[in-house]
């Protein structure tokens, strides 16, 4: 091996490829077909690899897709904040003691973030102060 990790089909962890494609789709003006994604990646991946990644991301509900001609065009299901919130919910749902997880999370918040969270939760959250 010559150490070149930038050639076509170079091995990256699946999550890294997904993140790369998600970032590309977030920067796009609209939904992109696999061919358009392949082109914008500059030939780093084959068309079939891009189709596979996009299909997996759609199955994970990271992307939406619409029919465009004979292909699908893909777009992110939400923005960065939405994806972060989804990860937080997933972690919370995977734990048996939600109260303990939320308590630890709240304990770790800065005063500013705690105030912001209270504000976002609405006036009824002020009663617990």
Tab-separated table of N, CA and C in Angstrom:
chain	number	residue	atom	x	y	z
A	1	UNK	N	0.836	-1.194	0.000
A	1	UNK	CA	0.000	0.000	0.000
A	1	UNK	C	0.870	1.243	0.000
A	2	UNK	N	0.470	2.252	-0.750
A	2	UNK	CA	1.268	3.465	-0.811
A	2	UNK	C	0.768	4.532	0.154
A	3	UNK	N	-0.278	4.233	0.949
A	3	UNK	CA	-0.759	5.201	1.924
A	3	UNK	C	-1.684	6.251	1.360
A	4	UNK	N	-1.992	6.187	0.071
A	4	UNK	CA	-2.894	7.164	-0.540
A	4	UNK	C	-4.319	6.838	-0.146
A	5	UNK	N	-4.945	7.712	0.626
A	5	UNK	CA	-6.315	7.480	1.067
A	5	UNK	C	-7.301	8.349	0.304
A	6	UNK	N	-6.852	8.979	-0.755
A	6	UNK	CA	-7.733	9.869	-1.503
A	6	UNK	C	-8.120	9.305	-2.861
A	7	UNK	N	-7.702	8.083	-3.166
A	7	UNK	CA	-8.025	7.497	-4.456
A	7	UNK	C	-9.458	7.001	-4.494
A	8	UNK	N	-9.890	6.622	-5.662
A	8	UNK	CA	-11.256	6.146	-5.859
A	8	UNK	C	-11.504	4.914	-5.001
A	9	UNK	N	-12.597	4.982	-4.246
A	9	UNK	CA	-12.979	3.847	-3.433
A	9	UNK	C	-12.123	3.656	-2.200
A	10	UNK	N	-11.382	4.673	-1.788
A	10	UNK	CA	-10.534	4.529	-0.610
A	10	UNK	C	-11.394	4.152	0.583
A	11	UNK	N	-10.814	3.351	1.450
A	11	UNK	CA	-11.569	2.821	2.574
A	11	UNK	C	-11.662	3.844	3.698
A	12	UNK	N	-12.872	4.188	4.018
A	12	UNK	CA	-13.195	5.008	5.179
A	12	UNK	C	-14.277	4.258	5.935
A	13	UNK	N	-14.382	4.492	7.229
A	13	UNK	CA	-15.496	3.865	7.948
A	13	UNK	C	-16.821	4.303	7.338
A	14	UNK	N	-17.820	3.414	7.378
A	14	UNK	CA	-19.128	3.728	6.793
A	14	UNK	C	-19.688	5.032	7.322
A	15	UNK	N	-19.548	5.272	8.613
A	15	UNK	CA	-20.058	6.504	9.211
A	15	UNK	C	-19.392	7.734	8.622
A	16	UNK	N	-18.109	7.634	8.293
A	16	UNK	CA	-17.389	8.775	7.712
A	16	UNK	C	-17.897	9.059	6.298
A	17	UNK	N	-18.149	8.019	5.522
A	17	UNK	CA	-18.684	8.208	4.168
A	17	UNK	C	-20.088	8.806	4.249
A	18	UNK	N	-20.898	8.293	5.179
A	18	UNK	CA	-22.245	8.830	5.341
A	18	UNK	C	-22.186	10.298	5.732
A	19	UNK	N	-21.302	10.634	6.650
A	19	UNK	CA	-21.172	12.028	7.085
A	19	UNK	C	-20.736	12.913	5.920
A	20	UNK	N	-19.821	12.417	5.107
A	20	UNK	CA	-19.343	13.161	3.938
A	20	UNK	C	-20.492	13.417	2.955
A	21	UNK	N	-21.270	12.397	2.697
A	21	UNK	CA	-22.389	12.538	1.756
A	21	UNK	C	-23.492	13.394	2.356
A	22	UNK	N	-23.752	13.251	3.652
A	22	UNK	CA	-24.759	14.083	4.302
A	22	UNK	C	-24.362	15.557	4.226
A	23	UNK	N	-23.114	15.867	4.481
A	23	UNK	CA	-22.637	17.250	4.397
A	23	UNK	C	-22.794	17.786	2.974
A	24	UNK	N	-22.480	16.958	2.000
A	24	UNK	CA	-22.635	17.356	0.597
A	24	UNK	C	-24.099	17.662	0.295
A	25	UNK	N	-25.008	16.818	0.759
A	25	UNK	CA	-26.431	17.036	0.510
A	25	UNK	C	-26.953	18.262	1.252
A	26	UNK	N	-26.410	18.534	2.432
A	26	UNK	CA	-26.835	19.715	3.185
A	26	UNK	C	-26.408	21.004	2.486
A	27	UNK	N	-25.299	20.962	1.782
A	27	UNK	CA	-24.821	22.149	1.057
A	27	UNK	C	-25.538	22.344	-0.278
A	28	UNK	N	-26.167	21.300	-0.772
A	28	UNK	CA	-26.821	21.353	-2.083
A	28	UNK	C	-28.061	22.241	-2.034
A	29	UNK	N	-28.402	22.797	-3.172
A	29	UNK	CA	-29.587	23.653	-3.295
A	29	UNK	C	-30.888	22.862	-3.198
A	30	UNK	N	-30.826	21.575	-3.506
A	30	UNK	CA	-32.010	20.725	-3.472
A	30	UNK	C	-31.593	19.274	-3.465
A	31	UNK	N	-32.545	18.398	-3.655
A	31	UNK	CA	-32.273	16.967	-3.670
A	31	UNK	C	-31.363	16.603	-4.845
A	32	UNK	N	-30.492	15.597	-4.615
A	32	UNK	CA	-29.544	15.166	-5.643
A	32	UNK	C	-29.728	13.680	-5.942
A	33	UNK	N	-29.538	13.335	-7.191
A	33	UNK	CA	-29.563	11.930	-7.601
A	33	UNK	C	-28.211	11.297	-7.268
A	34	UNK	N	-28.136	9.970	-7.253
A	34	UNK	CA	-26.847	9.317	-7.029
A	34	UNK	C	-25.777	9.757	-8.032
A	35	UNK	N	-26.174	9.959	-9.278
A	35	UNK	CA	-25.214	10.423	-10.283
A	35	UNK	C	-24.659	11.794	-9.940
A	36	UNK	N	-25.523	12.681	-9.469
A	36	UNK	CA	-25.072	14.024	-9.085
A	36	UNK	C	-24.166	13.972	-7.853
A	37	UNK	N	-24.496	13.088	-6.915
A	37	UNK	CA	-23.644	12.927	-5.731
A	37	UNK	C	-22.283	12.392	-6.144
A	38	UNK	N	-22.286	11.365	-6.998
A	38	UNK	CA	-21.036	10.772	-7.484
A	38	UNK	C	-20.163	11.836	-8.148
A	39	UNK	N	-20.784	12.647	-8.984
A	39	UNK	CA	-20.063	13.706	-9.692
A	39	UNK	C	-19.469	14.716	-8.712
A	40	UNK	N	-20.246	15.134	-7.728
A	40	UNK	CA	-19.771	16.128	-6.758
A	40	UNK	C	-18.695	15.574	-5.835
A	41	UNK	N	-18.662	14.258	-5.672
A	41	UNK	CA	-17.588	13.650	-4.880
A	41	UNK	C	-16.292	13.556	-5.679
A	42	UNK	N	-16.347	13.909	-6.941
A	42	UNK	CA	-15.142	13.935	-7.765
A	42	UNK	C	-14.606	12.563	-8.116
A	43	UNK	N	-15.482	11.575	-8.199
A	43	UNK	CA	-15.031	10.245	-8.598
A	43	UNK	C	-14.410	9.438	-7.475
A	44	UNK	N	-14.557	9.887	-6.221
A	44	UNK	CA	-13.997	9.141	-5.089
A	44	UNK	C	-14.649	7.778	-4.923
A	45	UNK	N	-15.934	7.691	-5.270
A	45	UNK	CA	-16.687	6.449	-5.130
A	45	UNK	C	-17.338	6.098	-6.453
A	46	UNK	N	-17.605	4.820	-6.639
A	46	UNK	CA	-18.329	4.398	-7.828
A	46	UNK	C	-19.804	4.755	-7.656
A	47	UNK	N	-20.505	4.800	-8.777
A	47	UNK	CA	-21.940	5.085	-8.764
A	47	UNK	C	-22.672	4.075	-7.883
A	48	UNK	N	-22.350	2.793	-8.032
A	48	UNK	CA	-23.058	1.766	-7.260
A	48	UNK	C	-22.790	1.902	-5.761
A	49	UNK	N	-21.592	2.325	-5.392
A	49	UNK	CA	-21.296	2.555	-3.974
A	49	UNK	C	-22.130	3.708	-3.421
A	50	UNK	N	-22.274	4.759	-4.213
A	50	UNK	CA	-23.084	5.910	-3.795
A	50	UNK	C	-24.540	5.491	-3.642
A	51	UNK	N	-25.059	4.713	-4.582
A	51	UNK	CA	-26.441	4.235	-4.492
A	51	UNK	C	-26.624	3.431	-3.201
A	52	UNK	N	-25.686	2.553	-2.912
A	52	UNK	CA	-25.769	1.733	-1.700
A	52	UNK	C	-25.785	2.598	-0.446
A	53	UNK	N	-24.900	3.571	-0.368
A	53	UNK	CA	-24.822	4.448	0.804
A	53	UNK	C	-26.102	5.267	0.937
A	54	UNK	N	-26.562	5.848	-0.153
A	54	UNK	CA	-27.790	6.648	-0.103
A	54	UNK	C	-28.991	5.803	0.320
A	55	UNK	N	-29.078	4.583	-0.202
A	55	UNK	CA	-30.180	3.696	0.154
A	55	UNK	C	-30.142	3.356	1.638
A	56	UNK	N	-28.961	3.070	2.155
A	56	UNK	CA	-28.827	2.774	3.588
A	56	UNK	C	-29.196	3.979	4.440
A	57	UNK	N	-28.779	5.152	4.015
A	57	UNK	CA	-29.099	6.367	4.763
A	57	UNK	C	-30.605	6.636	4.734
A	58	UNK	N	-31.244	6.339	3.620
A	58	UNK	CA	-32.694	6.500	3.518
A	58	UNK	C	-33.387	5.512	4.459
A	59	UNK	N	-32.903	4.274	4.499
A	59	UNK	CA	-33.467	3.263	5.388
A	59	UNK	C	-33.336	3.683	6.851
A	60	UNK	N	-32.245	4.367	7.193
A	60	UNK	CA	-32.026	4.861	8.554
A	60	UNK	C	-32.809	6.144	8.838
A	61	UNK	N	-33.557	6.594	7.855
A	61	UNK	CA	-34.366	7.813	7.932
A	61	UNK	C	-33.509	9.077	8.104
A	62	UNK	N	-32.290	9.031	7.578
A	62	UNK	CA	-31.440	10.213	7.549
A	62	UNK	C	-31.743	11.067	6.326
A	63	UNK	N	-32.285	10.419	5.288
A	63	UNK	CA	-32.576	11.109	4.027
A	63	UNK	C	-34.018	10.868	3.608
A	64	UNK	N	-34.548	11.830	2.871
A	64	UNK	CA	-35.813	11.643	2.174
A	64	UNK	C	-35.467	11.452	0.705
A	65	UNK	N	-36.399	10.910	-0.037
A	65	UNK	CA	-36.140	10.764	-1.469
A	65	UNK	C	-37.425	10.952	-2.245
A	66	UNK	N	-37.230	11.476	-3.449
A	66	UNK	CA	-38.345	11.663	-4.372
A	66	UNK	C	-37.922	11.103	-5.721
A	67	UNK	N	-38.880	10.649	-6.468
A	67	UNK	CA	-38.594	10.099	-7.789
A	67	UNK	C	-38.251	11.240	-8.731
A	68	UNK	N	-37.136	11.119	-9.430
A	68	UNK	CA	-36.763	12.072	-10.472
A	68	UNK	C	-36.356	11.268	-11.693
A	69	UNK	N	-37.283	11.178	-12.641
A	69	UNK	CA	-37.035	10.344	-13.820
A	69	UNK	C	-36.972	8.890	-13.401
A	70	UNK	N	-35.904	8.210	-13.782
A	70	UNK	CA	-35.732	6.799	-13.446
A	70	UNK	C	-34.974	6.609	-12.141
A	71	UNK	N	-34.512	7.693	-11.553
A	71	UNK	CA	-33.723	7.603	-10.319
A	71	UNK	C	-34.466	8.293	-9.178
A	72	UNK	N	-33.917	8.150	-8.003
A	72	UNK	CA	-34.397	8.910	-6.855
A	72	UNK	C	-33.449	10.073	-6.636
A	73	UNK	N	-33.975	11.165	-6.108
A	73	UNK	CA	-33.161	12.293	-5.676
A	73	UNK	C	-33.285	12.348	-4.153
A	74	UNK	N	-32.163	12.516	-3.481
A	74	UNK	CA	-32.097	12.434	-2.024
A	74	UNK	C	-31.808	13.793	-1.409
A	75	UNK	N	-32.381	14.012	-0.220
A	75	UNK	CA	-32.148	15.243	0.542
A	75	UNK	C	-32.114	14.878	2.025
A	76	UNK	N	-31.426	15.669	2.841
A	76	UNK	CA	-31.400	15.394	4.284
A	76	UNK	C	-32.813	15.466	4.872
A	77	UNK	N	-33.099	14.592	5.827
A	77	UNK	CA	-34.409	14.568	6.465
A	77	UNK	C	-34.607	15.752	7.406
A	78	UNK	N	-33.523	16.335	7.876
A	78	UNK	CA	-33.583	17.474	8.785
A	78	UNK	C	-32.260	18.232	8.718
A	79	UNK	N	-32.116	19.264	9.532
A	79	UNK	CA	-30.879	20.043	9.569
A	79	UNK	C	-29.957	19.513	10.673
A	80	UNK	N	-28.809	20.169	10.873
A	80	UNK	CA	-27.832	19.721	11.876
A	80	UNK	C	-28.439	19.635	13.272
A	81	UNK	N	-29.202	20.648	13.653
A	81	UNK	CA	-29.812	20.654	14.980
A	81	UNK	C	-30.792	19.496	15.127
A	82	UNK	N	-31.529	19.209	14.084
A	82	UNK	CA	-32.466	18.091	14.109
A	82	UNK	C	-31.766	16.753	14.257
A	83	UNK	N	-30.630	16.587	13.560
A	83	UNK	CA	-29.877	15.343	13.686
A	83	UNK	C	-29.289	15.198	15.087
A	84	UNK	N	-28.799	16.293	15.663
A	84	UNK	CA	-28.255	16.248	17.024
A	84	UNK	C	-29.357	15.880	18.019
A	85	UNK	N	-30.535	16.472	17.860
A	85	UNK	CA	-31.662	16.163	18.741
A	85	UNK	C	-32.061	14.696	18.602
A	86	UNK	N	-32.028	14.197	17.387
A	86	UNK	CA	-32.361	12.788	17.154
A	86	UNK	C	-31.374	11.867	17.872
A	87	UNK	N	-30.071	12.205	17.813
A	87	UNK	CA	-29.064	11.394	18.512
A	87	UNK	C	-29.304	11.423	20.016
A	88	UNK	N	-29.648	12.594	20.543
A	88	UNK	CA	-29.916	12.713	21.978
A	88	UNK	C	-31.127	11.852	22.375
A	89	UNK	N	-32.189	11.890	21.577
A	89	UNK	CA	-33.373	11.065	21.862
A	89	UNK	C	-33.043	9.588	21.792
A	90	UNK	N	-32.239	9.201	20.814
A	90	UNK	CA	-31.865	7.791	20.663
A	90	UNK	C	-31.118	7.306	21.891
A	91	UNK	N	-30.165	8.094	22.362
A	91	UNK	CA	-29.417	7.719	23.570
A	91	UNK	C	-30.365	7.596	24.753
A	92	UNK	N	-31.255	8.537	24.908
A	92	UNK	CA	-32.213	8.513	26.008
A	92	UNK	C	-33.110	7.274	25.925
A	93	UNK	N	-33.572	6.946	24.743
A	93	UNK	CA	-34.472	5.806	24.566
A	93	UNK	C	-33.782	4.468	24.772
A	94	UNK	N	-32.460	4.439	24.607
A	94	UNK	CA	-31.716	3.185	24.768
A	94	UNK	C	-31.425	2.862	26.230
A	95	UNK	N	-31.619	3.808	27.119
A	95	UNK	CA	-31.304	3.611	28.533
A	95	UNK	C	-32.562	3.271	29.318
A	96	UNK	N	-32.448	2.321	30.259
A	96	UNK	CA	-33.631	1.926	31.020
A	96	UNK	C	-34.101	2.983	32.026
A	97	UNK	N	-33.192	3.805	32.539
A	97	UNK	CA	-33.559	4.790	33.557
A	97	UNK	C	-33.483	6.199	32.975
A	98	UNK	N	-34.549	6.605	32.309
A	98	UNK	CA	-34.594	7.910	31.645
A	98	UNK	C	-34.387	9.047	32.639
A	99	UNK	N	-34.968	8.902	33.827
A	99	UNK	CA	-34.858	9.967	34.826
A	99	UNK	C	-33.401	10.204	35.217
A	100	UNK	N	-32.648	9.134	35.420
A	100	UNK	CA	-31.238	9.269	35.789
A	100	UNK	C	-30.437	9.928	34.664
A	101	UNK	N	-30.717	9.518	33.426
A	101	UNK	CA	-30.002	10.093	32.281
A	101	UNK	C	-30.310	11.586	32.163
A	102	UNK	N	-31.589	11.942	32.249
A	102	UNK	CA	-31.969	13.355	32.153
A	102	UNK	C	-31.402	14.167	33.315
A	103	UNK	N	-31.392	13.578	34.518
A	103	UNK	CA	-30.835	14.286	35.682
A	103	UNK	C	-29.346	14.551	35.492
A	104	UNK	N	-28.611	13.551	35.022
A	104	UNK	CA	-27.166	13.748	34.778
A	104	UNK	C	-26.929	14.775	33.689
A	105	UNK	N	-27.759	14.723	32.651
A	105	UNK	CA	-27.639	15.695	31.572
A	105	UNK	C	-27.873	17.102	32.109
A	106	UNK	N	-28.944	17.278	32.869
A	106	UNK	CA	-29.284	18.594	33.422
A	106	UNK	C	-28.199	19.084	34.379
A	107	UNK	N	-27.645	18.179	35.184
A	107	UNK	CA	-26.580	18.562	36.125
A	107	UNK	C	-25.343	19.088	35.398
A	108	UNK	N	-25.119	18.589	34.186
A	108	UNK	CA	-23.935	18.992	33.433
A	108	UNK	C	-24.105	20.266	32.620
A	109	UNK	N	-25.305	20.832	32.603
A	109	UNK	CA	-25.550	22.042	31.819
A	109	UNK	C	-24.968	23.270	32.510
A	110	UNK	N	-24.485	24.184	31.715
A	110	UNK	CA	-24.059	25.478	32.255
A	110	UNK	C	-25.310	26.229	32.696
A	111	UNK	N	-25.138	27.251	33.512
A	111	UNK	CA	-26.278	28.055	33.946
A	111	UNK	C	-27.010	28.649	32.743
A	112	UNK	N	-26.243	29.096	31.757
A	112	UNK	CA	-26.832	29.689	30.553
A	112	UNK	C	-27.676	28.673	29.798
A	113	UNK	N	-27.127	27.448	29.622
A	113	UNK	CA	-27.877	26.411	28.910
A	113	UNK	C	-29.097	25.968	29.712
A	114	UNK	N	-28.968	25.892	31.035
A	114	UNK	CA	-30.113	25.517	31.873
A	114	UNK	C	-31.223	26.560	31.756
A	115	UNK	N	-30.843	27.835	31.772
A	115	UNK	CA	-31.845	28.898	31.597
A	115	UNK	C	-32.511	28.811	30.228
A	116	UNK	N	-31.725	28.542	29.196
A	116	UNK	CA	-32.275	28.400	27.849
A	116	UNK	C	-33.242	27.222	27.777
A	117	UNK	N	-32.875	26.106	28.383
A	117	UNK	CA	-33.748	24.944	28.378
A	117	UNK	C	-35.055	25.244	29.110
A	118	UNK	N	-34.975	25.931	30.254
A	118	UNK	CA	-36.192	26.319	30.974
A	118	UNK	C	-37.083	27.198	30.092
A	119	UNK	N	-36.450	28.132	29.404
A	119	UNK	CA	-37.192	29.032	28.517
A	119	UNK	C	-37.871	28.238	27.399
A	120	UNK	N	-37.170	27.281	26.820
A	120	UNK	CA	-37.729	26.473	25.734
A	120	UNK	C	-38.852	25.561	26.215
A	121	UNK	N	-38.766	25.105	27.456
A	121	UNK	CA	-39.802	24.231	28.002
A	121	UNK	C	-41.067	24.993	28.350
A	122	UNK	N	-40.958	26.304	28.492
A	122	UNK	CA	-42.142	27.124	28.750
A	122	UNK	C	-42.283	27.532	30.198
A	123	UNK	N	-43.304	28.340	30.468
A	123	UNK	CA	-43.495	28.914	31.805
A	123	UNK	C	-43.712	27.895	32.899
A	124	UNK	N	-44.314	26.746	32.585
A	124	UNK	CA	-44.559	25.746	33.629
A	124	UNK	C	-43.257	25.187	34.211
A	125	UNK	N	-42.148	25.272	33.478
A	125	UNK	CA	-40.879	24.764	34.001
A	125	UNK	C	-40.320	25.694	35.069
A	126	UNK	N	-40.756	26.961	35.091
A	126	UNK	CA	-40.293	27.903	36.117
A	126	UNK	C	-40.840	27.546	37.495
A	127	UNK	N	-41.951	26.829	37.558
A	127	UNK	CA	-42.572	26.475	38.837
A	127	UNK	C	-41.700	25.515	39.638
A	128	UNK	N	-40.798	24.802	38.988
A	128	UNK	CA	-39.950	23.826	39.683
A	128	UNK	C	-38.708	24.453	40.288
A	129	UNK	N	-38.515	25.730	40.121
A	129	UNK	CA	-37.316	26.401	40.657
A	129	UNK	C	-37.337	26.522	42.149
